[in-house]
GROMACS .gro file of N, CA and C in nm:
model
  516
    1MET      N    1   0.082  -0.119   0.000
    1MET     CA    2   0.000   0.000   0.000
    1MET      C    3   0.088   0.127   0.000
    2PHE      N    4   0.192   0.129   0.086
    2PHE     CA    5   0.284   0.242   0.093
    2PHE      C    6   0.427   0.193   0.078
    3ALA      N    7   0.449   0.106  -0.022
    3ALA     CA    8   0.581   0.048  -0.042
    3ALA      C    9   0.682   0.153  -0.088
    4ASP      N   10   0.637   0.250  -0.168
    4ASP     CA   11   0.727   0.355  -0.212
    4ASP      C   12   0.747   0.455  -0.099
    5ALA      N   13   0.871   0.493  -0.078
    5ALA     CA   14   0.903   0.588   0.028
    5ALA      C   15   0.849   0.727  -0.005
    6ILE      N   16   0.796   0.792   0.094
    6ILE     CA   17   0.746   0.929   0.081
    6ILE      C   18   0.838   1.018   0.164
    7THR      N   19   0.885   1.125   0.104
    7THR     CA   20   0.979   1.214   0.170
    7THR      C   21   0.906   1.321   0.251
    8PHE      N   22   0.954   1.342   0.372
    8PHE     CA   23   0.905   1.446   0.462
    8PHE      C   24   1.025   1.527   0.506
    9PHE      N   25   0.998   1.638   0.574
    9PHE     CA   26   1.105   1.722   0.627
    9PHE      C   27   1.078   1.748   0.774
   10ASP      N   28   1.182   1.737   0.856
   10ASP     CA   29   1.166   1.760   0.998
   10ASP      C   30   1.169   1.910   1.028
   11ARG      N   31   1.168   1.945   1.155
   11ARG     CA   32   1.165   2.087   1.194
   11ARG      C   33   1.288   2.164   1.147
   12SER      N   34   1.400   2.094   1.128
   12SER     CA   35   1.523   2.158   1.080
   12SER      C   36   1.534   2.154   0.928
   13HIS      N   37   1.425   2.115   0.863
   13HIS     CA   38   1.417   2.103   0.717
   13HIS      C   39   1.508   1.994   0.662
   14GLN      N   40   1.540   1.896   0.746
   14GLN     CA   41   1.619   1.781   0.702
   14GLN      C   42   1.524   1.674   0.651
   15PRO      N   43   1.558   1.611   0.538
   15PRO     CA   44   1.467   1.511   0.482
   15PRO      C   45   1.474   1.377   0.557
   16TYR      N   46   1.362   1.312   0.559
   16TYR     CA   47   1.352   1.173   0.603
   16TYR      C   48   1.240   1.111   0.522
   17SER      N   49   1.238   0.981   0.515
   17SER     CA   50   1.134   0.915   0.436
   17SER      C   51   1.060   0.813   0.521
   18VAL      N   52   0.937   0.786   0.479
   18VAL     CA   53   0.852   0.689   0.546
   18VAL      C   54   0.799   0.594   0.440
   19ARG      N   55   0.802   0.467   0.472
   19ARG     CA   56   0.746   0.365   0.383
   19ARG      C   57   0.702   0.247   0.466
   20GLU      N   58   0.625   0.161   0.401
   20GLU     CA   59   0.585   0.038   0.467
   20GLU      C   60   0.709  -0.049   0.487
   21ALA      N   61   0.718  -0.112   0.602
   21ALA     CA   62   0.833  -0.196   0.633
   21ALA      C   63   0.832  -0.322   0.548
   22SER      N   64   0.950  -0.369   0.513
   22SER     CA   65   0.965  -0.497   0.442
   22SER      C   66   1.039  -0.594   0.533
   23SER      N   67   1.041  -0.721   0.495
   23SER     CA   68   1.110  -0.820   0.578
   23SER      C   69   1.259  -0.790   0.589
   24ASP      N   70   1.314  -0.717   0.493
   24ASP     CA   71   1.456  -0.678   0.501
   24ASP      C   72   1.482  -0.579   0.615
   25ASP      N   73   1.378  -0.512   0.663
   25ASP     CA   74   1.391  -0.416   0.772
   25ASP      C   75   1.393  -0.482   0.909
   26ALA      N   76   1.366  -0.611   0.915
   26ALA     CA   77   1.354  -0.680   1.044
   26ALA      C   78   1.473  -0.656   1.137
   27PRO      N   79   1.598  -0.670   1.093
   27PRO     CA   80   1.709  -0.648   1.187
   27PRO      C   81   1.711  -0.506   1.244
   28GLU      N   82   1.682  -0.407   1.161
   28GLU     CA   83   1.685  -0.268   1.208
   28GLU      C   84   1.567  -0.238   1.301
   29ILE      N   85   1.451  -0.295   1.274
   29ILE     CA   86   1.336  -0.275   1.363
   29ILE      C   87   1.364  -0.337   1.499
   30VAL      N   88   1.418  -0.458   1.499
   30VAL     CA   89   1.452  -0.525   1.626
   30VAL      C   90   1.557  -0.443   1.701
   31ARG      N   91   1.658  -0.394   1.631
   31ARG     CA   92   1.761  -0.311   1.695
   31ARG      C   93   1.698  -0.189   1.760
   32LEU      N   94   1.612  -0.119   1.684
   32LEU     CA   95   1.549   0.003   1.734
   32LEU      C   96   1.462  -0.025   1.856
   33LEU      N   97   1.374  -0.124   1.846
   33LEU     CA   98   1.284  -0.154   1.957
   33LEU      C   99   1.360  -0.203   2.080
   34THR      N  100   1.470  -0.274   2.058
   34THR     CA  101   1.553  -0.319   2.169
   34THR      C  102   1.617  -0.199   2.238
   35GLU      N  103   1.673  -0.106   2.159
   35GLU     CA  104   1.736   0.013   2.216
   35GLU      C  105   1.636   0.097   2.294
   36VAL      N  106   1.520   0.122   2.236
   36VAL     CA  107   1.420   0.202   2.306
   36VAL      C  108   1.371   0.127   2.430
   37GLY      N  109   1.351  -0.003   2.420
   37GLY     CA  110   1.310  -0.081   2.535
   37GLY      C  111   1.411  -0.078   2.648
   38GLN      N  112   1.540  -0.079   2.614
   38GLN     CA  113   1.644  -0.075   2.716
   38GLN      C  114   1.649   0.058   2.790
   39GLU      N  115   1.591   0.162   2.732
   39GLU     CA  116   1.582   0.290   2.803
   39GLU      C  117   1.484   0.279   2.920
   40ARG      N  118   1.391   0.184   2.912
   40ARG     CA  119   1.295   0.152   3.019
   40ARG      C  120   1.200   0.267   3.055
   41ARG      N  121   1.179   0.361   2.961
   41ARG     CA  122   1.094   0.476   2.992
   41ARG      C  123   0.981   0.499   2.893
   42TYR      N  124   0.992   0.444   2.772
   42TYR     CA  125   0.899   0.486   2.667
   42TYR      C  126   0.807   0.376   2.615
   43ILE      N  127   0.854   0.252   2.616
   43ILE     CA  128   0.772   0.140   2.570
   43ILE      C  129   0.778   0.030   2.674
   44ALA      N  130   0.682  -0.061   2.670
   44ALA     CA  131   0.670  -0.163   2.775
   44ALA      C  132   0.782  -0.265   2.773
   45ASN      N  133   0.830  -0.305   2.654
   45ASN     CA  134   0.936  -0.405   2.654
   45ASN      C  135   1.065  -0.342   2.706
   46GLU      N  136   1.152  -0.428   2.761
   46GLU     CA  137   1.273  -0.379   2.826
   46GLU      C  138   1.399  -0.432   2.762
   47GLY      N  139   1.391  -0.473   2.640
   47GLY     CA  140   1.505  -0.528   2.569
   47GLY      C  141   1.455  -0.591   2.442
   48GLU      N  142   1.521  -0.696   2.398
   48GLU     CA  143   1.477  -0.762   2.275
   48GLU      C  144   1.342  -0.827   2.300
   49TYR      N  145   1.243  -0.784   2.224
   49TYR     CA  146   1.107  -0.835   2.239
   49TYR      C  147   1.083  -0.949   2.140
   50TYR      N  148   1.122  -0.925   2.017
   50TYR     CA  149   1.116  -1.026   1.911
   50TYR      C  150   1.257  -1.051   1.861
   51THR      N  151   1.281  -1.172   1.816
   51THR     CA  152   1.406  -1.200   1.747
   51THR      C  153   1.392  -1.147   1.604
   52VAL      N  154   1.502  -1.139   1.533
   52VAL     CA  155   1.498  -1.095   1.393
   52VAL      C  156   1.410  -1.189   1.312
   53ASP      N  157   1.422  -1.319   1.335
   53ASP     CA  158   1.339  -1.415   1.260
   53ASP      C  159   1.191  -1.396   1.291
   54GLN      N  160   1.156  -1.372   1.417
   54GLN     CA  161   1.016  -1.348   1.451
   54GLN      C  162   0.964  -1.220   1.386
   55GLN      N  163   1.045  -1.114   1.388
   55GLN     CA  164   1.005  -0.988   1.326
   55GLN      C  165   0.990  -1.005   1.176
   56ARG      N  166   1.081  -1.076   1.114
   56ARG     CA  167   1.074  -1.101   0.969
   56ARG      C  168   0.945  -1.178   0.937
   57TYR      N  169   0.912  -1.278   1.019
   57TYR     CA  170   0.790  -1.355   0.998
   57TYR      C  171   0.667  -1.264   1.006
   58MET      N  172   0.665  -1.178   1.108
   58MET     CA  173   0.552  -1.085   1.123
   58MET      C  174   0.540  -0.993   1.001
   59LEU      N  175   0.651  -0.946   0.950
   59LEU     CA  176   0.648  -0.857   0.835
   59LEU      C  177   0.601  -0.928   0.709
   60LYS      N  178   0.635  -1.053   0.695
   60LYS     CA  179   0.594  -1.130   0.577
   60LYS      C  180   0.449  -1.176   0.584
   61ASN      N  181   0.394  -1.185   0.704
   61ASN     CA  182   0.261  -1.243   0.723
   61ASN      C  183   0.161  -1.146   0.781
   62ARG      N  184   0.174  -1.020   0.746
   62ARG     CA  185   0.079  -0.919   0.794
   62ARG      C  186  -0.060  -0.945   0.740
   63THR      N  187  -0.158  -0.905   0.819
   63THR     CA  188  -0.296  -0.912   0.773
   63THR      C  189  -0.329  -0.780   0.705
   64PRO      N  190  -0.436  -0.773   0.626
   64PRO     CA  191  -0.474  -0.646   0.565
   64PRO      C  192  -0.506  -0.538   0.669
   65GLY      N  193  -0.536  -0.576   0.791
   65GLY     CA  194  -0.567  -0.481   0.897
   65GLY      C  195  -0.447  -0.445   0.981
   66GLN      N  196  -0.328  -0.470   0.931
   66GLN     CA  197  -0.207  -0.439   1.005
   66GLN      C  198  -0.114  -0.355   0.919
   67LEU      N  199  -0.059  -0.252   0.978
   67LEU     CA  200   0.034  -0.164   0.909
   67LEU      C  201   0.161  -0.153   0.991
   68ILE      N  202   0.275  -0.172   0.926
   68ILE     CA  203   0.405  -0.152   0.992
   68ILE      C  204   0.486  -0.060   0.902
   69LEU      N  205   0.522   0.054   0.957
   69LEU     CA  206   0.597   0.156   0.884
   69LEU      C  207   0.736   0.172   0.942
   70VAL      N  208   0.826   0.222   0.859
   70VAL     CA  209   0.958   0.263   0.906
   70VAL      C  210   0.984   0.405   0.859
   71ALA      N  211   1.054   0.481   0.942
   71ALA     CA  212   1.102   0.614   0.905
   71ALA      C  213   1.253   0.601   0.889
   72LEU      N  214   1.303   0.656   0.780
   72LEU     CA  215   1.444   0.637   0.744
   72LEU      C  216   1.516   0.769   0.724
   73VAL      N  217   1.641   0.771   0.768
   73VAL     CA  218   1.733   0.880   0.738
   73VAL      C  219   1.857   0.812   0.680
   74ASP      N  220   1.893   0.851   0.558
   74ASP     CA  221   2.007   0.788   0.490
   74ASP      C  222   1.993   0.636   0.488
   75ASN      N  223   1.872   0.589   0.459
   75ASN     CA  224   1.839   0.446   0.450
   75ASN      C  225   1.858   0.370   0.581
   76GLN      N  226   1.866   0.440   0.693
   76GLN     CA  227   1.875   0.377   0.825
   76GLN      C  228   1.742   0.394   0.896
   77VAL      N  229   1.691   0.287   0.954
   77VAL     CA  230   1.566   0.295   1.029
   77VAL      C  231   1.589   0.374   1.158
   78MET      N  232   1.516   0.483   1.174
   78MET     CA  233   1.525   0.563   1.296
   78MET      C  234   1.391   0.571   1.367
   79GLY      N  235   1.288   0.514   1.306
   79GLY     CA  236   1.157   0.511   1.369
   79GLY      C  237   1.071   0.402   1.310
   80THR      N  238   0.975   0.358   1.388
   80THR     CA  239   0.881   0.258   1.338
   80THR      C  240   0.744   0.281   1.403
   81LEU      N  241   0.643   0.242   1.332
   81LEU     CA  242   0.505   0.253   1.380
   81LEU      C  243   0.432   0.128   1.338
   82GLU      N  244   0.356   0.072   1.430
   82GLU     CA  245   0.272  -0.042   1.397
   82GLU      C  246   0.130  -0.011   1.439
   83ALA      N  247   0.035  -0.043   1.353
   83ALA     CA  248  -0.106  -0.025   1.382
   83ALA      C  249  -0.181  -0.152   1.345
   84ILE      N  250  -0.278  -0.185   1.428
   84ILE     CA  251  -0.360  -0.304   1.404
   84ILE      C  252  -0.506  -0.263   1.415
   85ARG      N  253  -0.580  -0.296   1.313
   85ARG     CA  254  -0.724  -0.268   1.310
   85ARG      C  255  -0.797  -0.366   1.400
   86GLY      N  256  -0.905  -0.321   1.461
   86GLY     CA  257  -0.989  -0.410   1.541
   86GLY      C  258  -1.036  -0.528   1.457
   87THR      N  259  -1.046  -0.643   1.520
   87THR     CA  260  -1.078  -0.766   1.446
   87THR      C  261  -1.226  -0.801   1.443
   88PHE      N  262  -1.306  -0.733   1.524
   88PHE     CA  263  -1.449  -0.763   1.529
   88PHE      C  264  -1.528  -0.654   1.456
   89MET      N  265  -1.646  -0.686   1.413
   89MET     CA  266  -1.730  -0.586   1.346
   89MET      C  267  -1.754  -0.466   1.438
   90LYS      N  268  -1.761  -0.491   1.568
   90LYS     CA  269  -1.787  -0.384   1.665
   90LYS      C  270  -1.671  -0.286   1.679
   91ASN      N  271  -1.548  -0.329   1.645
   91ASN     CA  272  -1.434  -0.239   1.662
   91ASN      C  273  -1.347  -0.224   1.537
   92ARG      N  274  -1.401  -0.258   1.423
   92ARG     CA  275  -1.324  -0.245   1.298
   92ARG      C  276  -1.299  -0.100   1.259
   93HIS      N  277  -1.368  -0.010   1.324
   93HIS     CA  278  -1.348   0.133   1.297
   93HIS      C  279  -1.229   0.190   1.376
   94VAL      N  280  -1.165   0.105   1.459
   94VAL     CA  281  -1.055   0.149   1.545
   94VAL      C  282  -0.926   0.076   1.507
   95ALA      N  283  -0.817   0.152   1.503
   95ALA     CA  284  -0.682   0.094   1.490
   95ALA      C  285  -0.603   0.135   1.613
   96THR      N  286  -0.534   0.041   1.672
   96THR     CA  287  -0.448   0.069   1.787
   96THR      C  288  -0.305   0.072   1.739
   97MET      N  289  -0.232   0.176   1.778
   97MET     CA  290  -0.097   0.194   1.726
   97MET      C  291   0.005   0.207   1.837
   98GLY      N  292   0.129   0.186   1.797
   98GLY     CA  293   0.244   0.210   1.883
   98GLY      C  294   0.355   0.265   1.794
   99MET      N  295   0.438   0.349   1.852
   99MET     CA  296   0.546   0.411   1.773
   99MET      C  297   0.670   0.420   1.859
  100ALA      N  298   0.786   0.406   1.796
  100ALA     CA  299   0.914   0.422   1.865
  100ALA      C  300   1.010   0.495   1.774
  101LEU      N  301   1.084   0.589   1.833
  101LEU     CA  302   1.186   0.665   1.761
  101LEU      C  303   1.318   0.653   1.835
  102GLU      N  304   1.428   0.651   1.760
  102GLU     CA  305   1.560   0.654   1.821
  102GLU      C  306   1.573   0.781   1.904
  103ALA      N  307   1.650   0.772   2.010
  103ALA     CA  308   1.665   0.884   2.104
  103ALA      C  309   1.705   1.014   2.032
  104GLY      N  310   1.798   1.008   1.941
  104GLY     CA  311   1.846   1.128   1.874
  104GLY      C  312   1.749   1.191   1.778
  105PHE      N  313   1.639   1.125   1.751
  105PHE     CA  314   1.542   1.177   1.654
  105PHE      C  315   1.412   1.223   1.719
  106ARG      N  316   1.397   1.201   1.848
  106ARG     CA  317   1.276   1.247   1.918
  106ARG      C  318   1.277   1.399   1.927
  107GLY      N  319   1.159   1.457   1.918
  107GLY     CA  320   1.147   1.601   1.932
  107GLY      C  321   1.184   1.679   1.807
  108SER      N  322   1.210   1.608   1.699
  108SER     CA  323   1.251   1.674   1.574
  108SER      C  324   1.137   1.688   1.475
  109GLY      N  325   1.022   1.631   1.507
  109GLY     CA  326   0.910   1.634   1.415
  109GLY      C  327   0.907   1.515   1.320
  110ARG      N  328   1.000   1.422   1.338
  110ARG     CA  329   1.007   1.308   1.246
  110ARG      C  330   0.899   1.203   1.270
  111GLY      N  331   0.834   1.207   1.383
  111GLY     CA  332   0.722   1.116   1.404
  111GLY      C  333   0.598   1.158   1.326
  112SER      N  334   0.594   1.284   1.283
  112SER     CA  335   0.477   1.337   1.212
  112SER      C  336   0.453   1.265   1.080
  113GLY      N  337   0.559   1.233   1.008
  113GLY     CA  338   0.544   1.161   0.882
  113GLY      C  339   0.485   1.023   0.902
  114LEU      N  340   0.527   0.955   1.007
  114LEU     CA  341   0.470   0.824   1.038
  114LEU      C  342   0.320   0.836   1.063
  115LEU      N  343   0.280   0.937   1.141
  115LEU     CA  344   0.137   0.956   1.169
  115LEU      C  345   0.059   0.993   1.043
  116GLU      N  346   0.119   1.073   0.956
  116GLU     CA  347   0.049   1.111   0.833
  116GLU      C  348   0.020   0.989   0.745
  117ILE      N  349   0.117   0.900   0.732
  117ILE     CA  350   0.094   0.779   0.652
  117ILE      C  351  -0.008   0.689   0.722
  118LEU      N  352  -0.002   0.679   0.854
  118LEU     CA  353  -0.101   0.603   0.930
  118LEU      C  354  -0.242   0.657   0.903
  119GLU      N  355  -0.256   0.788   0.904
  119GLU     CA  356  -0.388   0.847   0.881
  119GLU      C  357  -0.437   0.819   0.739
  120ARG      N  358  -0.348   0.821   0.640
  120ARG     CA  359  -0.388   0.786   0.502
  120ARG      C  360  -0.436   0.642   0.495
  121TRP      N  361  -0.362   0.553   0.558
  121TRP     CA  362  -0.399   0.411   0.561
  121TRP      C  363  -0.535   0.393   0.627
  122ALA      N  364  -0.554   0.458   0.741
  122ALA     CA  365  -0.680   0.447   0.814
  122ALA      C  366  -0.797   0.495   0.729
  123LYS      N  367  -0.777   0.606   0.661
  123LYS     CA  368  -0.883   0.660   0.575
  123LYS      C  369  -0.918   0.562   0.464
  124GLN      N  370  -0.817   0.500   0.403
  124GLN     CA  371  -0.843   0.403   0.296
  124GLN      C  372  -0.923   0.283   0.344
  125LEU      N  373  -0.903   0.246   0.470
  125LEU     CA  374  -0.974   0.130   0.525
  125LEU      C  375  -1.103   0.167   0.597
  126GLY      N  376  -1.138   0.293   0.601
  126GLY     CA  377  -1.259   0.335   0.670
  126GLY      C  378  -1.245   0.333   0.822
  127ILE      N  379  -1.123   0.344   0.870
  127ILE     CA  380  -1.098   0.349   1.014
  127ILE      C  381  -1.118   0.493   1.060
  128SER      N  382  -1.203   0.513   1.161
  128SER     CA  383  -1.234   0.649   1.204
  128SER      C  384  -1.170   0.687   1.337
  129LYS      N  385  -1.104   0.592   1.403
  129LYS     CA  386  -1.040   0.622   1.531
  129LYS      C  387  -0.906   0.551   1.539
  130ILE      N  388  -0.804   0.625   1.580
  130ILE     CA  389  -0.671   0.569   1.605
  130ILE      C  390  -0.644   0.585   1.753
  131ALA      N  391  -0.610   0.476   1.818
  131ALA     CA  392  -0.589   0.476   1.963
  131ALA      C  393  -0.445   0.443   1.997
  132ILE      N  394  -0.399   0.498   2.108
  132ILE     CA  395  -0.266   0.468   2.159
  132ILE      C  396  -0.270   0.481   2.310
  133SER      N  397  -0.181   0.408   2.376
  133SER     CA  398  -0.161   0.431   2.519
  133SER      C  399  -0.018   0.477   2.540
  134VAL      N  400  -0.001   0.569   2.635
  134VAL     CA  401   0.128   0.633   2.661
  134VAL      C  402   0.149   0.636   2.811
  135PHE      N  403   0.273   0.619   2.855
  135PHE     CA  404   0.303   0.636   2.997
  135PHE      C  405   0.282   0.782   3.033
  136GLU      N  406   0.216   0.809   3.146
  136GLU     CA  407   0.193   0.947   3.188
  136GLU      C  408   0.324   1.022   3.208
  137SER      N  409   0.431   0.951   3.234
  137SER     CA  410   0.562   1.014   3.254
  137SER      C  411   0.624   1.061   3.122
  138ASN      N  412   0.569   1.020   3.011
  138ASN     CA  413   0.622   1.058   2.880
  138ASN      C  414   0.545   1.179   2.827
  139GLN      N  415   0.561   1.290   2.897
  139GLN     CA  416   0.489   1.412   2.861
  139GLN      C  417   0.523   1.463   2.720
  140PRO      N  418   0.647   1.454   2.673
  140PRO     CA  419   0.673   1.498   2.534
  140PRO      C  420   0.588   1.420   2.433
  141ALA      N  421   0.573   1.289   2.453
  141ALA     CA  422   0.491   1.210   2.361
  141ALA      C  423   0.344   1.250   2.372
  142ILE      N  424   0.296   1.271   2.493
  142ILE     CA  425   0.155   1.312   2.510
  142ILE      C  426   0.131   1.444   2.438
  143ARG      N  427   0.221   1.539   2.454
  143ARG     CA  428   0.205   1.668   2.384
  143ARG      C  429   0.212   1.650   2.232
  144PHE      N  430   0.301   1.564   2.185
  144PHE     CA  431   0.312   1.535   2.041
  144PHE      C  432   0.179   1.482   1.988
  145TYR      N  433   0.123   1.384   2.055
  145TYR     CA  434  -0.003   1.325   2.009
  145TYR      C  435  -0.117   1.427   2.018
  146GLN      N  436  -0.118   1.509   2.121
  146GLN     CA  437  -0.221   1.613   2.131
  146GLN      C  438  -0.211   1.711   2.015
  147ARG      N  439  -0.089   1.748   1.976
  147ARG     CA  440  -0.071   1.837   1.860
  147ARG      C  441  -0.127   1.774   1.733
  148HIS      N  442  -0.132   1.643   1.731
  148HIS     CA  443  -0.183   1.571   1.613
  148HIS      C  444  -0.328   1.529   1.630
  149GLY      N  445  -0.398   1.590   1.725
  149GLY     CA  446  -0.542   1.569   1.737
  149GLY      C  447  -0.587   1.462   1.834
  150PHE      N  448  -0.494   1.393   1.898
  150PHE     CA  449  -0.533   1.292   1.997
  150PHE      C  450  -0.579   1.362   2.124
  151VAL      N  451  -0.675   1.302   2.192
  151VAL     CA  452  -0.724   1.354   2.319
  151VAL      C  453  -0.714   1.244   2.424
  152MET      N  454  -0.693   1.284   2.548
  152MET     CA  455  -0.688   1.186   2.657
  152MET      C  456  -0.829   1.137   2.685
  153GLU      N  457  -0.844   1.005   2.686
  153GLU     CA  458  -0.976   0.946   2.709
  153GLU      C  459  -0.988   0.883   2.847
  154GLY      N  460  -0.876   0.852   2.907
  154GLY     CA  461  -0.880   0.788   3.038
  154GLY      C  462  -0.742   0.738   3.075
  155SER      N  463  -0.735   0.671   3.190
  155SER     CA  464  -0.606   0.617   3.232
  155SER      C  465  -0.627   0.501   3.327
  156ARG      N  466  -0.521   0.423   3.342
  156ARG     CA  467  -0.517   0.316   3.442
  156ARG      C  468  -0.408   0.357   3.541
  157PRO      N  469  -0.448   0.403   3.658
  157PRO     CA  470  -0.350   0.449   3.757
  157PRO      C  471  -0.253   0.337   3.799
  158ASN      N  472  -0.128   0.377   3.821
  158ASN     CA  473  -0.026   0.286   3.875
  158ASN      C  474  -0.010   0.158   3.794
  159GLN      N  475  -0.024   0.167   3.664
  159GLN     CA  476  -0.018   0.049   3.577
  159GLN      C  477   0.126   0.000   3.555
  160PHE      N  478   0.223   0.091   3.561
  160PHE     CA  479   0.362   0.056   3.536
  160PHE      C  480   0.450   0.112   3.646
  161TYR      N  481   0.564   0.049   3.666
  161TYR     CA  482   0.664   0.096   3.762
  161TYR      C  483   0.785   0.138   3.680
  162ILE      N  484   0.810   0.268   3.672
  162ILE     CA  485   0.915   0.322   3.586
  162ILE      C  486   1.001   0.418   3.668
  163GLU      N  487   1.130   0.395   3.662
  163GLU     CA  488   1.228   0.483   3.728
  163GLU      C  489   1.193   0.509   3.874
  164GLY      N  490   1.155   0.402   3.944
  164GLY     CA  491   1.133   0.412   4.087
  164GLY      C  492   0.998   0.465   4.131
  165ARG      N  493   0.904   0.480   4.036
  165ARG     CA  494   0.772   0.530   4.079
  165ARG      C  495   0.663   0.466   3.996
  166MET      N  496   0.543   0.467   4.052
  166MET     CA  497   0.426   0.413   3.983
  166MET      C  498   0.381   0.516   3.879
  167VAL      N  499   0.346   0.467   3.762
  167VAL     CA  500   0.308   0.555   3.650
  167VAL      C  501   0.178   0.505   3.590
  168SER      N  502   0.090   0.597   3.561
  168SER     CA  503  -0.037   0.563   3.496
  168SER      C  504  -0.018   0.542   3.347
  169GLU      N  505  -0.104   0.459   3.290
  169GLU     CA  506  -0.111   0.441   3.145
  169GLU      C  507  -0.224   0.532   3.096
  170VAL      N  508  -0.192   0.622   3.004
  170VAL     CA  509  -0.287   0.718   2.953
  170VAL      C  510  -0.338   0.669   2.819
  171PHE      N  511  -0.470   0.666   2.802
  171PHE     CA  512  -0.532   0.624   2.677
  171PHE      C  513  -0.571   0.749   2.596
  172MET      N  514  -0.529   0.749   2.472
  172MET     CA  515  -0.558   0.861   2.383
  172MET      C  516  -0.623   0.808   2.257
   0.00000   0.00000   0.00000
């Protein structure tokens, strides 16, 4: 659907591209998610979540209701986004997403291209709601999503233990 890379520009007017992930991206996606997970602040996993072979399998066997994107700078994966459409008739209008960016690329506006492609995909499938959960301690991410139209819908208090304190999971 979005196999061809689309070029975007970050806040510093530096180019980056976004395209649908291929099985060749598996090692870089695993590397990125492992690095972000090891930071222990932004995503639930705390290290390698999938092996390269497992990630490659997932990329080769996606369902039509699943989207996996990569954001690239100089052909290096610096961000990824995955969205999954609801599987029941009652929730097929909703896609739940997760996104991760390398530390050096956060706050640069490079996540915006990933969201733009996600929104195009959702529109093509008739998806009217995109949902995400964020740690309450990740205020930069919450502000980013709010700038892109997400609103806080609720939370689960004390859902995670991060950096020595209990943290709520915020639903947007």
